[in-house]
Amino acid sequence: MDKESSAWIRNRGWSRWLAAALIALCGAWVYWPALNRVFAGDQIAYFLELDGGTSLASGLRLIDYPAVRQHEKGDEVLYRPLTHLGLALENAAFGRDFRRWNLASLVLHLGVACLLFGVLWSIRRTPLALAGALWFVLLPSNFELVSWNHLGVYMLGYGLLLAALRAARELGEDGAGARWLWIHGITMTGAMLVHEIAVVAAIGSAAFVAWSRWKKPRTNWKSLAVAGGAPLLIYAVLYGFHVARCERFLWVDPHAAASSWAGLASLPPLLGQWAQRILLPGHSMLGVRAFWRSGWLPPSGDWAWGTWGAGVLWLGLLACLWRGLARRRLKEAWPFGALLALLILSYAAMNGLGRSNAMAIAYYAYFPALFGCVLLYSLFDFSRLGRRAQPLALACLLLLAALNGWHTRRISEQVREANRSAAQFHGWLEQAVRPWLGEPGFTFAVEGVPPELDIQGPVRVGYPDEGRTVTKTLLQCLYGRHYDRAAPAETFVFPGFGAFPP
């Protein structure tokens, strides 16, 4: 770290704990109103598979979810057991209390942001590391993944992958201790069991470490081979068991997946849209309503000034940091930067080929925002910046973070209003029935339910091409065998919205 930056930090008493507290406070403030978001989309489908079960055993039965699910089957090529272990643990701990699910996801997001600060700090100890983490934790483009209770474990997987890549970076340097071998092996294995993008990362990080250590003396190639190969071997063995359990492993729903040519053609616009929505808050408008996943909306006219303001701040930040793009620094940073760029491109390819509507799915932008932040930060030599350039760059980045935070807070408040009635009803119902769910044979019905809060619709049984459907209500999906309108053991009467404080 350069002397000016060191003095700047030391004289103001910065510490990692203070930085983590600031990140957590800012992130909690912008997301707190959205904690009343009720269950939506795939989370309801997951509860349907549980059939009302709230024990850990009922969730562990679904740990190989693509192979064992009975409704809306498909995607059997995916294998994410740690994701579904996380869902099983949350189901056992939280039941149908959506606020606790949402709080757990928020805590994971705050943890990832704090870990991001640690990674940036390890690359170069400057105040911009904290500013970058604050910018990330407040990003509107992250909102859907953070607020949608179903995929909170994804953030755990991305955090594990971030830790594994930091370990790989340390292993590429002289004097790396044995603890980095363990950190890399454990975190990379965990990341692969959450999301398959980590399989690409495991191969890429092994190549990165080999390249970095190729001509360096005292390299323990045997230990490096174990640290890089063990996660892949473990994953391959477990994946083999998964394949043996699948009925139609390579079956693809033609309505859900894109063709090869269409998927590849979608990559440039997909990457372009991610960049716009990450960098410019005006391109991150989300449509929100109860029981549905959020989706992108066109930029609104009243937010155009925010888009222009963000653009001006990015130009100012680039002008301040321009001298830091030194040839020597780029020569040192390009192998690690290439690894990060490869991951972002691979992630885009996976989603572009796997989903025909990838550009409409809001939570995909979280991954490129996280690893793109590390990529950009690693390219600059901050010691080359002038005396005024670094404070000005810090000011630009903090203003961008504040702009993002204001916009994300607005979205959170919209979510709170859109979910207010649904949250009151489903919160009341969960509190009423939760003490009874452990009773053998307990069933219940509810009187006075507004029809818009117990929506119903067709659910496909088996694979979509089999043409079998059943009609389910929302309460049937959430509570399964415990919900019996015909012959309930207990009937609860909803007191109406007037019984709740405004």
XYZ file of C-alpha atoms in Angstrom:
502
model
C 0.000 0.000 0.000
C 1.315 3.477 -0.815
C 2.291 5.749 2.086
C -0.362 8.373 1.418
C -3.184 5.839 1.444
C -1.734 4.175 4.551
C -1.602 7.462 6.430
C -5.063 8.463 5.200
C -6.540 5.263 6.617
C -4.501 5.127 9.823
C -5.173 8.749 10.795
C -8.906 8.164 10.584
C -8.887 4.936 12.606
C -10.397 2.669 9.966
C -10.686 -1.002 10.804
C -12.233 -4.031 9.180
C -14.862 -4.252 11.884
C -15.891 -0.649 11.405
C -16.060 -1.179 7.648
C -18.199 -4.322 8.072
C -20.538 -2.474 10.440
C -20.956 0.391 7.953
C -21.652 -2.026 5.094
C -24.189 -3.930 7.188
C -25.991 -0.793 8.388
C -26.294 0.682 4.892
C -27.443 -2.599 3.361
C -29.972 -3.264 6.129
C -31.423 0.242 5.826
C -32.216 -0.033 2.114
C -33.639 -3.575 2.264
C -35.534 -3.444 5.568
C -38.921 -2.360 4.124
C -38.901 -5.362 1.743
C -38.762 -7.951 4.530
C -42.546 -8.349 4.242
C -42.251 -9.846 0.742
C -44.342 -13.026 0.647
C -43.348 -16.271 -1.043
C -43.313 -16.313 -4.836
C -42.524 -18.450 -7.858
C -40.190 -21.387 -7.356
C -40.370 -21.062 -3.572
C -44.059 -21.975 -3.682
C -43.225 -24.907 -5.971
C -40.635 -26.058 -3.427
C -43.233 -26.013 -0.648
C -45.571 -28.018 -2.908
C -42.966 -30.787 -3.051
C -42.705 -30.775 0.761
C -46.461 -31.425 1.100
C -46.597 -29.445 4.314
C -43.504 -31.003 5.876
C -41.514 -28.693 8.146
C -39.028 -31.197 9.569
C -35.396 -31.317 8.530
C -35.934 -34.864 7.244
C -38.658 -33.702 4.845
C -36.271 -31.148 3.372
C -33.326 -33.546 3.159
C -35.502 -35.866 1.071
C -35.361 -33.164 -1.634
C -31.628 -32.500 -1.495
C -31.247 -33.880 -5.053
C -34.188 -31.758 -6.131
C -34.074 -32.080 -9.953
C -34.025 -35.880 -9.697
C -36.779 -36.370 -7.086
C -39.283 -33.549 -7.641
C -42.735 -34.626 -8.798
C -44.050 -31.405 -10.348
C -42.668 -29.240 -13.158
C -39.854 -31.741 -13.758
C -36.844 -30.906 -15.905
C -33.400 -29.309 -15.565
C -32.008 -32.653 -14.417
C -28.588 -31.702 -15.751
C -28.341 -29.312 -12.785
C -26.945 -30.579 -9.491
C -27.034 -28.182 -6.542
C -27.289 -30.231 -3.324
C -25.895 -27.542 -1.034
C -28.524 -25.118 -2.330
C -31.269 -27.531 -1.361
C -29.583 -28.361 1.923
C -29.817 -24.654 2.706
C -33.509 -24.671 1.760
C -34.053 -27.714 3.995
C -32.406 -25.982 6.956
C -34.410 -22.800 6.405
C -37.644 -24.781 6.057
C -36.997 -26.570 9.345
C -36.056 -23.355 11.139
C -38.520 -20.859 9.627
C -41.504 -22.880 8.365
C -43.742 -20.515 6.392
C -42.558 -17.365 8.162
C -41.534 -15.365 5.090
C -39.977 -12.568 7.152
C -37.405 -14.933 8.634
C -36.602 -16.337 5.188
C -36.121 -12.795 3.910
C -33.960 -11.803 6.852
C -31.716 -14.829 6.282
C -31.229 -13.784 2.637
C -30.419 -10.228 3.680
C -27.823 -11.470 6.182
C -26.193 -13.552 3.433
C -26.055 -10.506 1.141
C -24.453 -8.401 3.840
C -21.934 -11.178 4.464
C -21.032 -11.334 0.767
C -20.536 -7.554 0.697
C -18.254 -7.717 3.749
C -16.311 -10.548 2.118
C -16.025 -8.446 -1.042
C -14.481 -5.671 1.026
C -11.966 -8.176 2.435
C -11.002 -9.363 -1.046
C -10.618 -5.818 -2.395
C -8.626 -4.866 0.699
C -6.288 -7.808 0.133
C -5.635 -6.635 -3.431
C -4.873 -3.032 -2.455
C -5.515 -1.365 0.906
C -7.226 1.870 -0.040
C -10.483 3.549 1.040
C -11.833 2.635 -2.391
C -12.116 -0.966 -1.184
C -14.788 0.060 1.318
C -16.456 2.367 -1.195
C -16.610 -0.472 -3.716
C -18.235 -2.787 -1.170
C -20.766 -0.075 -0.254
C -21.547 0.458 -3.938
C -22.162 -3.285 -4.319
C -24.318 -3.770 -1.224
C -26.656 -0.954 -2.348
C -26.981 -1.919 -6.030
C -30.582 -1.935 -7.330
C -29.648 -4.677 -9.812
C -28.998 -6.975 -6.828
C -32.468 -6.440 -5.413
C -34.289 -9.468 -6.789
C -31.795 -12.065 -5.568
C -31.535 -10.448 -2.124
C -35.278 -10.023 -1.599
C -36.503 -13.255 -3.211
C -36.415 -15.820 -0.417
C -35.983 -18.851 -2.665
C -32.398 -18.358 -3.821
C -30.671 -16.871 -0.797
C -28.263 -19.812 -0.765
C -26.970 -18.669 -4.170
C -25.333 -15.762 -2.376
C -23.652 -18.232 -0.018
C -22.290 -20.060 -3.060
C -21.024 -16.848 -4.636
C -19.378 -15.920 -1.350
C -17.674 -19.308 -1.182
C -16.493 -18.877 -4.762
C -15.153 -15.415 -3.970
C -13.202 -16.859 -1.036
C -11.887 -19.681 -3.226
C -10.671 -17.231 -5.871
C -8.935 -15.145 -3.245
C -7.229 -18.326 -2.033
C -6.184 -19.111 -5.616
C -4.728 -15.628 -5.926
C -2.727 -16.151 -2.728
C -1.529 -19.558 -3.942
C -0.169 -17.877 -7.044
C 2.204 -15.786 -4.915
C 5.474 -16.765 -3.224
C 5.246 -17.777 0.411
C 1.566 -18.821 0.408
C 0.826 -20.831 3.559
C -0.810 -24.236 3.729
C -4.002 -22.668 5.072
C -4.736 -21.254 1.613
C -4.670 -24.794 0.208
C -7.349 -25.793 2.701
C -9.388 -22.651 2.144
C -9.332 -23.156 -1.607
C -10.284 -26.834 -1.425
C -13.140 -26.403 1.038
C -14.678 -23.243 -0.397
C -14.413 -24.353 -4.021
C -16.074 -27.687 -3.195
C -18.890 -25.878 -1.408
C -19.331 -23.403 -4.265
C -19.612 -26.200 -6.848
C -22.368 -27.834 -4.802
C -24.342 -24.582 -4.909
C -23.991 -23.579 -8.567
C -22.306 -25.168 -11.566
C -20.474 -21.945 -12.505
C -17.973 -22.941 -9.813
C -17.011 -26.008 -11.879
C -15.695 -23.616 -14.520
C -14.030 -21.632 -11.747
C -12.337 -24.746 -10.328
C -10.763 -25.535 -13.694
C -9.872 -21.898 -14.325
C -8.348 -21.324 -10.894
C -6.183 -24.447 -11.267
C -4.904 -23.089 -14.586
C -4.333 -19.657 -13.016
C -2.290 -21.068 -10.121
C -0.248 -23.283 -12.463
C 0.493 -20.298 -14.729
C 1.442 -18.101 -11.764
C 3.737 -20.704 -10.183
C 5.239 -22.161 -13.356
C 8.687 -20.562 -13.142
C 8.805 -19.913 -9.417
C 11.095 -21.963 -7.189
C 10.000 -24.026 -4.185
C 6.620 -24.826 -5.673
C 4.904 -27.802 -4.045
C 3.104 -29.112 -7.104
C 1.709 -32.126 -5.279
C -0.119 -29.985 -2.720
C -1.381 -27.632 -5.408
C -2.650 -30.579 -7.442
C -4.569 -31.906 -4.440
C -6.055 -28.492 -3.633
C -7.148 -28.021 -7.242
C -8.135 -31.579 -8.089
C -9.902 -32.754 -4.932
C -12.936 -30.454 -5.348
C -13.411 -31.567 -8.943
C -13.072 -35.230 -7.996
C -15.596 -34.923 -5.158
C -18.033 -33.124 -7.426
C -17.600 -35.682 -10.225
C -18.349 -38.613 -7.899
C -21.437 -36.965 -6.425
C -22.614 -35.890 -9.870
C -22.332 -39.493 -11.055
C -24.735 -40.597 -8.308
C -27.071 -37.784 -9.340
C -27.081 -38.886 -12.993
C -27.932 -42.447 -11.947
C -31.062 -41.162 -10.175
C -32.397 -39.080 -13.075
C -35.178 -40.403 -15.297
C -34.484 -38.202 -18.342
C -31.117 -36.634 -17.660
C -30.658 -34.809 -20.988
C -34.305 -33.875 -21.549
C -34.762 -30.152 -22.267
C -38.032 -28.254 -22.292
C -38.071 -26.586 -25.736
C -40.221 -23.744 -24.377
C -37.811 -22.928 -21.535
C -34.352 -23.348 -23.079
C -32.921 -21.423 -25.997
C -31.459 -23.099 -29.063
C -27.684 -23.149 -29.338
C -27.549 -20.432 -31.985
C -30.147 -18.249 -30.268
C -28.375 -18.649 -26.927
C -24.990 -17.664 -28.349
C -26.503 -14.754 -30.256
C -28.076 -13.487 -27.033
C -24.748 -13.176 -25.190
C -23.698 -9.663 -26.389
C -27.105 -8.081 -25.622
C -27.315 -10.001 -22.335
C -23.908 -8.715 -21.222
C -24.837 -5.235 -22.419
C -28.066 -5.226 -20.432
C -26.280 -6.439 -17.317
C -23.734 -3.637 -17.674
C -26.481 -1.012 -18.062
C -28.495 -2.264 -15.111
C -25.444 -2.558 -12.875
C -23.854 0.782 -13.774
C -26.928 2.953 -14.363
C -29.772 2.884 -11.807
C -32.242 4.156 -14.424
C -31.912 0.781 -16.162
C -32.762 -1.161 -12.998
C -36.480 -0.507 -12.639
C -38.322 -3.535 -11.287
C -42.004 -4.384 -11.513
C -43.133 -5.760 -8.146
C -46.318 -7.480 -6.989
C -47.251 -10.070 -4.400
C -46.722 -13.785 -5.156
C -44.677 -13.065 -8.299
C -41.008 -12.728 -9.066
C -39.888 -9.215 -9.893
C -39.143 -8.398 -13.518
C -37.358 -5.640 -15.393
C -39.347 -2.651 -16.585
C -38.270 -0.063 -19.174
C -36.507 2.975 -17.667
C -39.032 5.541 -16.449
C -38.909 9.135 -17.595
C -38.835 10.578 -14.082
C -35.622 8.676 -13.343
C -33.722 9.834 -16.443
C -31.762 12.345 -14.351
C -30.502 9.452 -12.215
C -29.175 7.679 -15.295
C -27.379 10.809 -16.486
C -26.092 11.540 -13.006
C -24.650 8.040 -12.675
C -23.038 8.346 -16.098
C -21.342 11.628 -15.141
C -20.071 10.102 -11.892
C -18.650 7.075 -13.710
C -16.846 9.369 -16.153
C -15.466 11.368 -13.232
C -14.321 8.192 -11.492
C -12.580 6.972 -14.646
C -10.858 10.335 -15.096
C -9.546 10.146 -11.519
C -8.305 6.584 -11.893
C -6.931 6.821 -15.417
C -3.296 7.115 -14.352
C -3.689 3.874 -12.393
C -4.067 1.872 -15.608
C -0.342 1.379 -15.909
C 1.158 -1.166 -18.276
C 3.127 -2.803 -15.462
C -0.004 -3.214 -13.340
C -2.002 -4.668 -16.226
C 0.810 -7.125 -16.937
C 0.682 -8.301 -13.318
C -3.110 -8.381 -13.067
C -4.147 -9.852 -16.401
C -4.076 -13.601 -15.470
C -6.416 -13.090 -12.497
C -8.494 -10.604 -14.470
C -8.775 -13.079 -17.341
C -10.051 -15.713 -14.897
C -12.751 -13.350 -13.618
C -13.727 -12.328 -17.151
C -13.952 -16.003 -18.137
C -16.330 -16.655 -15.255
C -18.623 -13.775 -16.203
C -18.706 -14.896 -19.842
C -19.325 -18.520 -18.826
C -22.117 -17.469 -16.493
C -23.727 -15.500 -19.317
C -23.384 -18.475 -21.685
C -24.946 -20.877 -19.170
C -27.958 -18.646 -18.671
C -28.255 -17.620 -22.311
C -28.336 -21.252 -23.424
C -30.330 -22.560 -20.480
C -33.129 -19.982 -20.479
C -34.853 -18.481 -23.495
C -35.886 -15.474 -21.358
C -32.514 -14.850 -19.704
C -32.611 -11.110 -20.363
C -35.896 -10.799 -18.450
C -34.671 -12.590 -15.304
C -33.707 -9.978 -12.751
C -31.546 -11.936 -10.312
C -28.902 -12.929 -12.885
C -27.142 -9.550 -12.603
C -25.852 -10.281 -9.068
C -23.016 -12.544 -10.218
C -21.443 -10.212 -12.833
C -21.782 -7.262 -10.424
C -19.878 -9.113 -7.686
C -17.042 -10.509 -9.767
C -16.952 -7.547 -12.133
C -16.253 -5.315 -9.127
C -13.236 -7.448 -8.197
C -12.080 -7.496 -11.822
C -12.114 -3.717 -12.228
C -10.518 -3.039 -8.835
C -7.663 -5.446 -9.565
C -6.653 -3.592 -12.743
C -5.630 -0.284 -11.147
C -2.351 0.701 -9.514
C -3.623 3.154 -6.908
C -0.090 4.160 -5.887
C 0.206 6.060 -9.200
C -2.738 8.339 -8.435
C -2.094 11.972 -7.631
C -2.697 13.544 -4.243
C -6.153 14.798 -5.261
C -7.167 11.972 -7.558
C -7.842 9.328 -4.912
C -10.097 11.516 -2.681
C -12.014 12.651 -5.776
C -12.380 9.051 -6.942
C -13.590 8.098 -3.467
C -16.162 10.906 -3.569
C -17.449 9.788 -6.987
C -17.791 6.163 -5.868
C -19.530 7.109 -2.609
C -21.970 9.314 -4.531
C -22.682 6.398 -6.862
C -23.294 4.191 -3.828
C -25.666 6.795 -2.364
C -27.526 7.073 -5.667
C -27.912 3.306 -5.777
C -29.016 3.198 -2.154
C -31.712 5.809 -2.687
C -33.074 3.919 -5.664
C -32.952 0.531 -3.903
C -34.768 2.010 -0.904
C -37.511 3.215 -3.262
C -37.898 -0.300 -4.658
C -38.027 -1.721 -1.120
C -40.822 0.654 -0.194
C -42.739 -0.332 -3.335
C -42.361 -3.982 -2.343
C -43.641 -3.209 1.147
C -46.769 -1.575 -0.251
C -47.381 -4.286 -2.871
C -47.140 -7.031 -0.245
C -48.870 -5.291 2.661
C -52.224 -7.139 2.490
C -50.677 -10.493 1.618
C -48.120 -10.141 4.399
C -50.825 -9.376 6.959
C -52.917 -12.396 6.012
C -50.136 -14.949 5.602
C -48.295 -13.675 8.659
C -51.450 -14.065 10.735
C -52.109 -17.550 9.343
C -48.590 -18.830 9.980
C -48.696 -17.563 13.549
C -52.061 -19.272 14.070
C -51.227 -22.702 12.636
C -47.523 -23.093 13.412
C -48.032 -24.459 16.968
C -50.350 -27.159 15.607
C -48.323 -28.455 12.680
C -46.423 -30.950 14.809
C -49.650 -32.662 15.921
C -50.268 -36.019 14.163
C -53.022 -35.769 11.570
C -53.595 -32.053 12.109
C -55.606 -30.382 9.345
C -57.130 -26.956 9.079
C -59.204 -24.637 6.930
C -59.561 -20.864 6.891
C -62.723 -18.803 6.600
C -62.829 -15.244 5.373
C -59.839 -15.563 3.035
C -59.825 -12.844 0.351
C -59.652 -14.750 -2.969
C -56.710 -12.681 -4.200
C -54.659 -13.989 -1.251
C -55.290 -17.666 -1.999
C -54.751 -17.651 -5.735
C -55.083 -20.879 -7.666
C -53.896 -22.236 -10.979
C -52.735 -25.303 -12.886
C -49.577 -27.145 -11.859
C -47.880 -29.614 -14.207
C -47.284 -33.106 -12.853
C -44.130 -34.808 -14.099
C -42.472 -33.489 -17.246
C -44.169 -30.674 -19.178
C -44.463 -32.768 -22.344
C -46.583 -35.365 -20.505
C -49.568 -33.006 -20.424
C -50.724 -33.813 -16.871
C -51.906 -30.930 -14.713
C -53.701 -30.457 -11.395
C -55.248 -27.311 -9.938
C -53.774 -26.119 -6.660
C -54.502 -23.146 -4.445
C -51.718 -21.181 -2.807
C -52.596 -22.503 0.670
C -52.538 -26.080 -0.634
C -49.033 -25.478 -1.974
C -47.820 -23.873 1.237
C -49.323 -26.266 3.774
C -49.879 -29.447 1.764
C -51.580 -32.247 3.655
C -52.337 -29.970 6.612
C -54.751 -27.844 4.571
C -58.117 -29.578 4.167
C -61.132 -27.490 3.270
C -63.479 -30.515 3.203
C -62.950 -32.025 6.682
C -60.616 -29.865 8.768
C -59.789 -30.665 12.366
C -59.563 -26.943 13.085
C -61.065 -23.935 11.334
C -59.499 -20.506 11.665
C -61.385 -17.301 10.929
C -59.419 -14.438 9.428
C -60.285 -11.328 11.483
C -59.906 -8.989 8.501
C -57.408 -6.265 7.819
C -59.031 -3.879 10.290
C -57.704 -6.052 13.126
C -54.128 -5.131 12.251
C -52.421 -1.854 13.146
C -51.944 0.484 10.185
